[in-house]
Short mmCIF file of C-alpha atoms (C1' of nucleotides) and ligand atoms in Angstrom, two decimals:
data_model
loop_
_atom_site.label_atom_id
_atom_site.label_comp_id
_atom_site.label_asym_id
_atom_site.label_seq_id
_atom_site.Cartn_x
_atom_site.Cartn_y
_atom_site.Cartn_z
CA UNK A 1 49.60 128.89 101.06
CA UNK A 2 49.70 126.76 97.98
CA UNK A 3 53.04 126.82 96.22
CA UNK A 4 53.27 127.96 92.61
CA UNK A 5 55.64 126.74 89.95
CA UNK A 6 57.64 129.68 88.78
CA UNK A 7 60.59 130.18 86.56
CA UNK A 8 62.72 131.16 89.56
CA UNK A 9 61.95 128.14 91.71
CA UNK A 10 62.55 125.76 88.82
CA UNK A 11 65.87 127.29 87.91
CA UNK A 12 67.17 127.52 91.46
CA UNK A 13 66.24 123.93 92.18
CA UNK A 14 67.88 122.85 88.95
CA UNK A 15 71.12 124.61 89.89
CA UNK A 16 71.13 122.86 93.26
CA UNK A 17 70.39 119.50 91.69
CA UNK A 18 72.94 119.64 88.91
CA UNK A 19 75.60 120.88 91.29
CA UNK A 20 75.09 118.02 93.72
CA UNK A 21 76.68 120.06 96.49
CA UNK A 22 75.55 122.56 99.06
CA UNK A 23 75.54 126.04 97.57
CA UNK A 24 75.54 129.48 99.07
CA UNK A 25 73.44 132.34 97.81
CA UNK A 26 76.21 133.82 95.68
CA UNK A 27 77.21 130.45 94.23
CA UNK A 28 73.64 130.02 93.08
CA UNK A 29 73.49 133.49 91.63
CA UNK A 30 76.67 132.82 89.65
CA UNK A 31 75.46 129.49 88.28
CA UNK A 32 72.13 130.90 87.23
CA UNK A 33 71.44 131.99 83.71
CA UNK A 34 68.80 134.64 84.14
CA UNK A 35 68.75 137.53 86.55
CA UNK A 36 66.93 136.64 89.72
CA UNK A 37 66.86 139.11 92.55
CA UNK A 38 68.92 138.42 95.66
CA UNK A 39 65.92 138.57 97.96
CA UNK A 40 63.98 136.22 95.73
CA UNK A 41 66.72 133.62 95.82
CA UNK A 42 66.74 133.71 99.61
CA UNK A 43 62.97 133.51 99.77
CA UNK A 44 62.85 130.57 97.37
CA UNK A 45 65.54 128.74 99.33
CA UNK A 46 63.79 129.30 102.64
CA UNK A 47 60.57 128.04 101.09
CA UNK A 48 62.39 124.91 99.93
CA UNK A 49 63.58 124.41 103.50
CA UNK A 50 60.08 124.77 104.91
CA UNK A 51 58.86 122.21 102.41
CA UNK A 52 61.62 119.78 103.34
CA UNK A 53 63.09 119.71 99.84
CA UNK A 54 66.30 121.36 100.94
CA UNK A 55 68.26 121.72 104.14
CA UNK A 56 70.35 124.62 105.32
CA UNK A 57 73.85 124.44 106.76
CA UNK A 58 75.69 127.27 108.44
CA UNK A 59 79.27 127.08 107.27
CA UNK A 60 82.23 127.84 109.47
CA UNK A 61 82.54 130.95 107.34
CA UNK A 62 79.22 132.07 108.78
CA UNK A 63 77.40 131.77 105.48
CA UNK A 64 74.28 129.79 104.69
CA UNK A 65 74.57 126.83 102.36
CA UNK A 66 71.65 124.93 100.87
CA UNK A 67 71.60 121.33 99.75
CA UNK A 68 68.91 119.09 98.34
CA UNK A 69 67.70 116.53 100.84
CA UNK A 70 68.47 112.96 99.98
CA UNK A 71 68.18 110.58 102.88
CA UNK A 72 65.33 112.32 104.58
CA UNK A 73 61.83 113.42 103.70
CA UNK A 74 60.79 110.99 101.00
CA UNK A 75 62.55 107.81 102.02
CA UNK A 76 62.66 108.23 105.75
CA UNK A 77 59.82 109.41 107.90
CA UNK A 78 62.01 111.78 109.88
CA UNK A 79 63.66 114.78 108.38
CA UNK A 80 67.03 114.41 110.01
CA UNK A 81 70.30 116.01 109.10
CA UNK A 82 72.73 114.60 111.56
CA UNK A 83 75.43 114.16 108.99
CA UNK A 84 78.75 115.88 108.57
CA UNK A 85 79.45 118.55 106.00
CA UNK A 86 82.80 119.25 104.48
CA UNK A 87 83.87 122.63 103.20
CA UNK A 88 87.00 122.87 101.09
CA UNK A 89 89.17 125.83 101.96
CA UNK A 90 90.69 125.76 98.46
CA UNK A 91 87.86 125.33 95.98
CA UNK A 92 85.00 126.34 98.25
CA UNK A 93 82.99 123.20 97.62
CA UNK A 94 80.60 122.23 100.42
CA UNK A 95 79.32 118.69 100.41
CA UNK A 96 77.17 116.45 102.52
CA UNK A 97 78.98 113.38 103.72
CA UNK A 98 76.05 111.03 103.69
CA UNK A 99 76.87 109.14 106.81
CA UNK A 100 74.68 109.67 109.82
CA UNK A 101 76.57 110.45 112.96
CA UNK A 102 75.18 109.50 116.33
CA UNK A 103 76.34 112.03 118.87
CA UNK A 104 75.90 111.15 122.53
CA UNK A 105 74.72 114.11 124.60
CA UNK A 106 74.86 114.49 128.38
CA UNK A 107 71.79 113.70 130.48
CA UNK A 108 68.96 116.16 130.07
CA UNK A 109 70.11 117.56 126.76
CA UNK A 110 67.72 117.44 123.82
CA UNK A 111 69.10 117.85 120.31
CA UNK A 112 67.01 119.71 117.80
CA UNK A 113 69.35 120.75 115.02
CA UNK A 114 72.72 119.39 113.97
CA UNK A 115 75.16 121.70 112.26
CA UNK A 116 78.33 119.74 111.75
CA UNK A 117 80.98 121.20 109.49
CA UNK A 118 84.56 120.19 108.93
CA UNK A 119 86.69 122.37 106.72
CA UNK A 120 89.96 121.47 105.11
CA UNK A 121 91.02 120.21 101.71
CA UNK A 122 88.91 117.97 99.56
CA UNK A 123 90.10 115.06 97.47
CA UNK A 124 90.69 117.33 94.50
CA UNK A 125 92.62 119.95 96.42
CA UNK A 126 94.70 117.99 98.93
CA UNK B 1 104.43 141.91 117.92
CA UNK B 2 104.84 141.54 121.63
CA UNK B 3 101.53 141.44 123.47
CA UNK B 4 100.77 144.02 126.16
CA UNK B 5 98.70 143.60 129.28
CA UNK B 6 95.84 146.02 129.14
CA UNK B 7 92.73 146.59 131.13
CA UNK B 8 90.60 145.39 128.21
CA UNK B 9 92.36 142.09 127.66
CA UNK B 10 92.30 141.28 131.36
CA UNK B 11 88.62 142.03 131.74
CA UNK B 12 87.52 140.18 128.61
CA UNK B 13 89.51 137.10 129.58
CA UNK B 14 88.05 137.25 133.07
CA UNK B 15 84.51 137.35 131.69
CA UNK B 16 85.23 134.32 129.54
CA UNK B 17 86.81 132.46 132.42
CA UNK B 18 84.16 133.14 135.02
CA UNK B 19 81.40 132.29 132.56
CA UNK B 20 82.90 128.92 131.70
CA UNK B 21 80.96 128.86 128.45
CA UNK B 22 81.46 130.07 124.93
CA UNK B 23 80.36 133.68 124.62
CA UNK B 24 79.44 135.86 121.71
CA UNK B 25 80.53 139.43 121.31
CA UNK B 26 77.32 140.87 122.72
CA UNK B 27 77.26 138.44 125.66
CA UNK B 28 80.72 139.65 126.57
CA UNK B 29 79.74 143.28 126.22
CA UNK B 30 76.79 142.73 128.55
CA UNK B 31 78.83 140.95 131.20
CA UNK B 32 81.53 143.56 131.18
CA UNK B 33 81.61 146.33 133.72
CA UNK B 34 83.41 149.10 131.90
CA UNK B 35 82.77 150.37 128.41
CA UNK B 36 84.97 148.68 125.88
CA UNK B 37 84.51 149.42 122.24
CA UNK B 38 82.94 146.81 120.01
CA UNK B 39 85.90 146.74 117.64
CA UNK B 40 88.29 146.37 120.55
CA UNK B 41 86.43 143.37 121.90
CA UNK B 42 86.63 141.68 118.53
CA UNK B 43 90.31 142.51 118.17
CA UNK B 44 91.12 141.20 121.63
CA UNK B 45 89.22 137.99 120.99
CA UNK B 46 90.93 137.42 117.67
CA UNK B 47 94.28 138.02 119.33
CA UNK B 48 93.37 135.42 121.97
CA UNK B 49 92.62 132.99 119.16
CA UNK B 50 95.93 133.64 117.45
CA UNK B 51 97.69 133.02 120.73
CA UNK B 52 95.84 129.75 121.30
CA UNK B 53 94.26 130.92 124.54
CA UNK B 54 90.78 130.85 123.07
CA UNK B 55 89.02 129.10 120.25
CA UNK B 56 86.24 130.36 118.04
CA UNK B 57 83.04 128.53 117.14
CA UNK B 58 80.57 129.58 114.50
CA UNK B 59 77.14 128.91 115.89
CA UNK B 60 74.24 127.68 113.82
CA UNK B 61 72.90 131.18 114.27
CA UNK B 62 75.84 132.39 112.22
CA UNK B 63 77.43 134.22 115.13
CA UNK B 64 80.92 133.84 116.51
CA UNK B 65 81.37 132.37 119.95
CA UNK B 66 84.59 132.33 121.90
CA UNK B 67 85.64 129.87 124.58
CA UNK B 68 88.76 129.44 126.63
CA UNK B 69 90.87 126.49 125.52
CA UNK B 70 91.10 123.68 128.02
CA UNK B 71 92.27 120.42 126.51
CA UNK B 72 94.61 121.92 124.00
CA UNK B 73 97.51 124.31 124.01
CA UNK B 74 99.07 123.86 127.40
CA UNK B 75 98.42 120.22 128.15
CA UNK B 76 98.46 118.79 124.68
CA UNK B 77 100.96 119.59 121.98
CA UNK B 78 98.30 119.96 119.34
CA UNK B 79 95.73 122.67 119.40
CA UNK B 80 92.73 120.60 118.40
CA UNK B 81 89.09 121.41 118.73
CA UNK B 82 87.32 118.37 117.43
CA UNK B 83 84.71 118.44 120.11
CA UNK B 84 81.01 119.11 119.94
CA UNK B 85 79.39 122.34 121.01
CA UNK B 86 75.88 122.68 122.29
CA UNK B 87 73.78 125.79 121.93
CA UNK B 88 70.58 126.07 123.93
CA UNK B 89 67.71 127.52 121.94
CA UNK B 90 66.05 128.64 125.16
CA UNK B 91 68.69 130.26 127.34
CA UNK B 92 71.30 130.89 124.65
CA UNK B 93 74.08 129.11 126.49
CA UNK B 94 76.83 127.70 124.31
CA UNK B 95 79.09 125.11 125.85
CA UNK B 96 81.96 122.89 124.86
CA UNK B 97 81.18 119.23 125.39
CA UNK B 98 84.65 118.11 126.30
CA UNK B 99 84.64 114.83 124.51
CA UNK B 100 86.79 114.50 121.45
CA UNK B 101 84.97 113.14 118.47
CA UNK B 102 86.83 111.20 115.81
CA UNK B 103 85.18 111.77 112.48
CA UNK B 104 86.16 109.48 109.63
CA UNK B 105 86.57 111.34 106.34
CA UNK B 106 86.61 109.86 102.84
CA UNK B 107 89.93 109.12 101.14
CA UNK B 108 91.90 112.18 100.17
CA UNK B 109 90.11 114.55 102.51
CA UNK B 110 92.21 116.53 104.99
CA UNK B 111 90.51 118.08 107.99
CA UNK B 112 91.78 121.43 109.19
CA UNK B 113 89.02 122.90 111.32
CA UNK B 114 86.13 121.28 113.11
CA UNK B 115 82.99 123.30 113.70
CA UNK B 116 80.50 120.97 115.29
CA UNK B 117 77.40 122.48 116.82
CA UNK B 118 74.23 120.88 118.05
CA UNK B 119 71.41 123.12 119.15
CA UNK B 120 68.44 122.18 121.24
CA UNK B 121 67.57 122.40 124.91
CA UNK B 122 70.10 122.14 127.69
CA UNK B 123 69.65 120.33 130.98
CA UNK B 124 68.22 123.44 132.58
CA UNK B 125 65.75 124.19 129.81
CA UNK B 126 64.50 120.79 128.67
"C1'" DA C 1 39.63 132.78 76.62
"C1'" DA C 2 38.88 136.11 80.12
"C1'" DC C 3 38.72 136.84 84.98
"C1'" DA C 4 39.55 136.88 89.96
"C1'" DT C 5 42.49 135.47 93.58
"C1'" DT C 6 46.68 135.58 95.69
"C1'" DA C 7 51.50 133.60 95.70
"C1'" DT C 8 55.63 135.36 94.07
"C1'" DT C 9 58.78 138.80 92.47
"C1'" DG C 10 61.77 143.10 92.23
"C1'" DC C 11 63.29 146.93 94.35
"C1'" DA C 12 64.71 149.60 98.04
"C1'" DA C 13 65.38 150.05 102.65
"C1'" DC C 14 66.73 148.01 106.71
"C1'" DA C 15 69.14 144.97 110.20
"C1'" DT C 16 72.93 142.68 112.13
"C1'" DA C 17 77.64 141.06 112.58
"C1'" DG C 18 82.12 141.87 111.87
"C1'" DT C 19 86.31 144.43 109.92
"C1'" DC C 20 89.48 148.31 108.95
"C1'" DG C 21 91.95 152.96 108.70
"C1'" DC C 22 93.66 156.34 111.45
"C1'" DA C 23 94.70 159.40 115.06
"C1'" DA C 24 94.93 159.31 120.12
"C1'" DT C 25 96.31 156.69 124.11
"C1'" DA C 26 98.66 153.57 127.11
"C1'" DT C 27 102.11 149.88 127.92
"C1'" DT C 28 106.67 148.45 127.89
"C1'" DA C 29 111.61 148.63 127.86
"C1'" DA C 30 115.63 151.51 127.78
"C1'" DT D 1 111.80 160.27 131.67
"C1'" DT D 2 111.77 159.17 127.25
"C1'" DA D 3 111.13 156.61 122.95
"C1'" DA D 4 109.00 152.96 120.50
"C1'" DT D 5 104.98 150.80 119.32
"C1'" DA D 6 100.98 147.83 120.65
"C1'" DT D 7 96.38 148.86 121.67
"C1'" DT D 8 92.22 151.56 121.77
"C1'" DG D 9 88.10 154.38 120.26
"C1'" DC D 10 85.68 156.19 116.76
"C1'" DG D 11 83.66 156.20 112.44
"C1'" DA D 12 83.13 154.36 108.16
"C1'" DC D 13 82.74 150.42 105.69
"C1'" DT D 14 81.65 145.45 104.04
"C1'" DA D 15 79.03 141.35 103.84
"C1'" DT D 16 75.11 138.65 104.53
"C1'" DG D 17 70.46 138.19 105.09
"C1'" DT D 18 65.54 140.01 105.91
"C1'" DT D 19 61.31 142.79 105.19
"C1'" DG D 20 57.60 146.16 103.36
"C1'" DC D 21 55.22 147.19 99.47
"C1'" DA D 22 53.59 147.72 94.95
"C1'" DA D 23 53.85 145.24 90.54
"C1'" DT D 24 53.70 140.81 88.31
"C1'" DA D 25 52.44 136.25 87.18
"C1'" DA D 26 50.60 131.48 88.33
"C1'" DT D 27 46.42 129.03 89.20
"C1'" DG D 28 41.61 127.64 89.29
"C1'" DT D 29 36.97 129.10 87.78
"C1'" DT D 30 33.62 130.89 84.87
MN1 MN E 201 73.67 117.99 104.33
MN1 MN E 202 84.96 124.33 122.27
ZN1 ZN E 203 88.52 121.47 97.06
ZN1 ZN E 204 69.28 126.35 128.24
#
DNA sequence: AACATTATTGCAACATAGTCGCAATATTAA
DNA sequence: TTAATATTGCGACTATGTTGCAATAATGTT
């Protein structure tokens, strides 16, 4: 499966990059110029995740948010996402707080995926 | 709105208590003897949450899990849930790791709700 | 430039999780 | 026993995300 450069992938990645935050499907659809199908957006985002260009966070609203990877993939060897995410209850912004958080687990527990979300009010809304 | 003691509320709370873990809607429905409607289960659980008897966690599978409150409500004055939850990818168990986690936020950020979930393999499944 | 291969898209249908309106029922207090 | 009303069951509905399939478009080759 060799990836192809399409109009959709370019535009979706651009929206994510220029936003700088984690975006949900509908946020992306709003910020996009052209009309890209809902299913296509999801498929493109999931492809990005598989390729390690983007990581997915499940918000405490139950929705999926996607953010460009920064401190993983390229720079590091490991693709780790053990950082906190903040979701503003006022403006809806979801951001990665780029500070790795070491969480001690009980004996015998093996961590695979971290999904750490704090919601509240961001610096603009508090 | 004065709460009433019904068969449904008693049974659902009993299932949560005897399980000791956080349970999703369908887990509860399985572990329940009688037939209680889906909508009723959700309404009962949400009522428990409002009353501070139970807290809700959004899993990294996007589903709602409900767990009886232990270190909040009664003993403490504050109803805080800044503890980590662990979801086993093998057996599906979701548990509260009863260790409060202080997360430092950037200036101007106000935390309201913590939703911290780590998934992986529990002591029984690793 | 034209072609063949096949990754990607759009559309519709589907799946799942959760909520809501409303009439029927059951709990509570008088 | 009765009245008031919180709770339930049922069905319909919403929201979010996935999937099958035919049409389209990106890519490498001739
Ligand atoms: Mn992140
Ligand atoms: Mn908990
Ligand atoms: Zn905000
Ligand atoms: Zn397990």
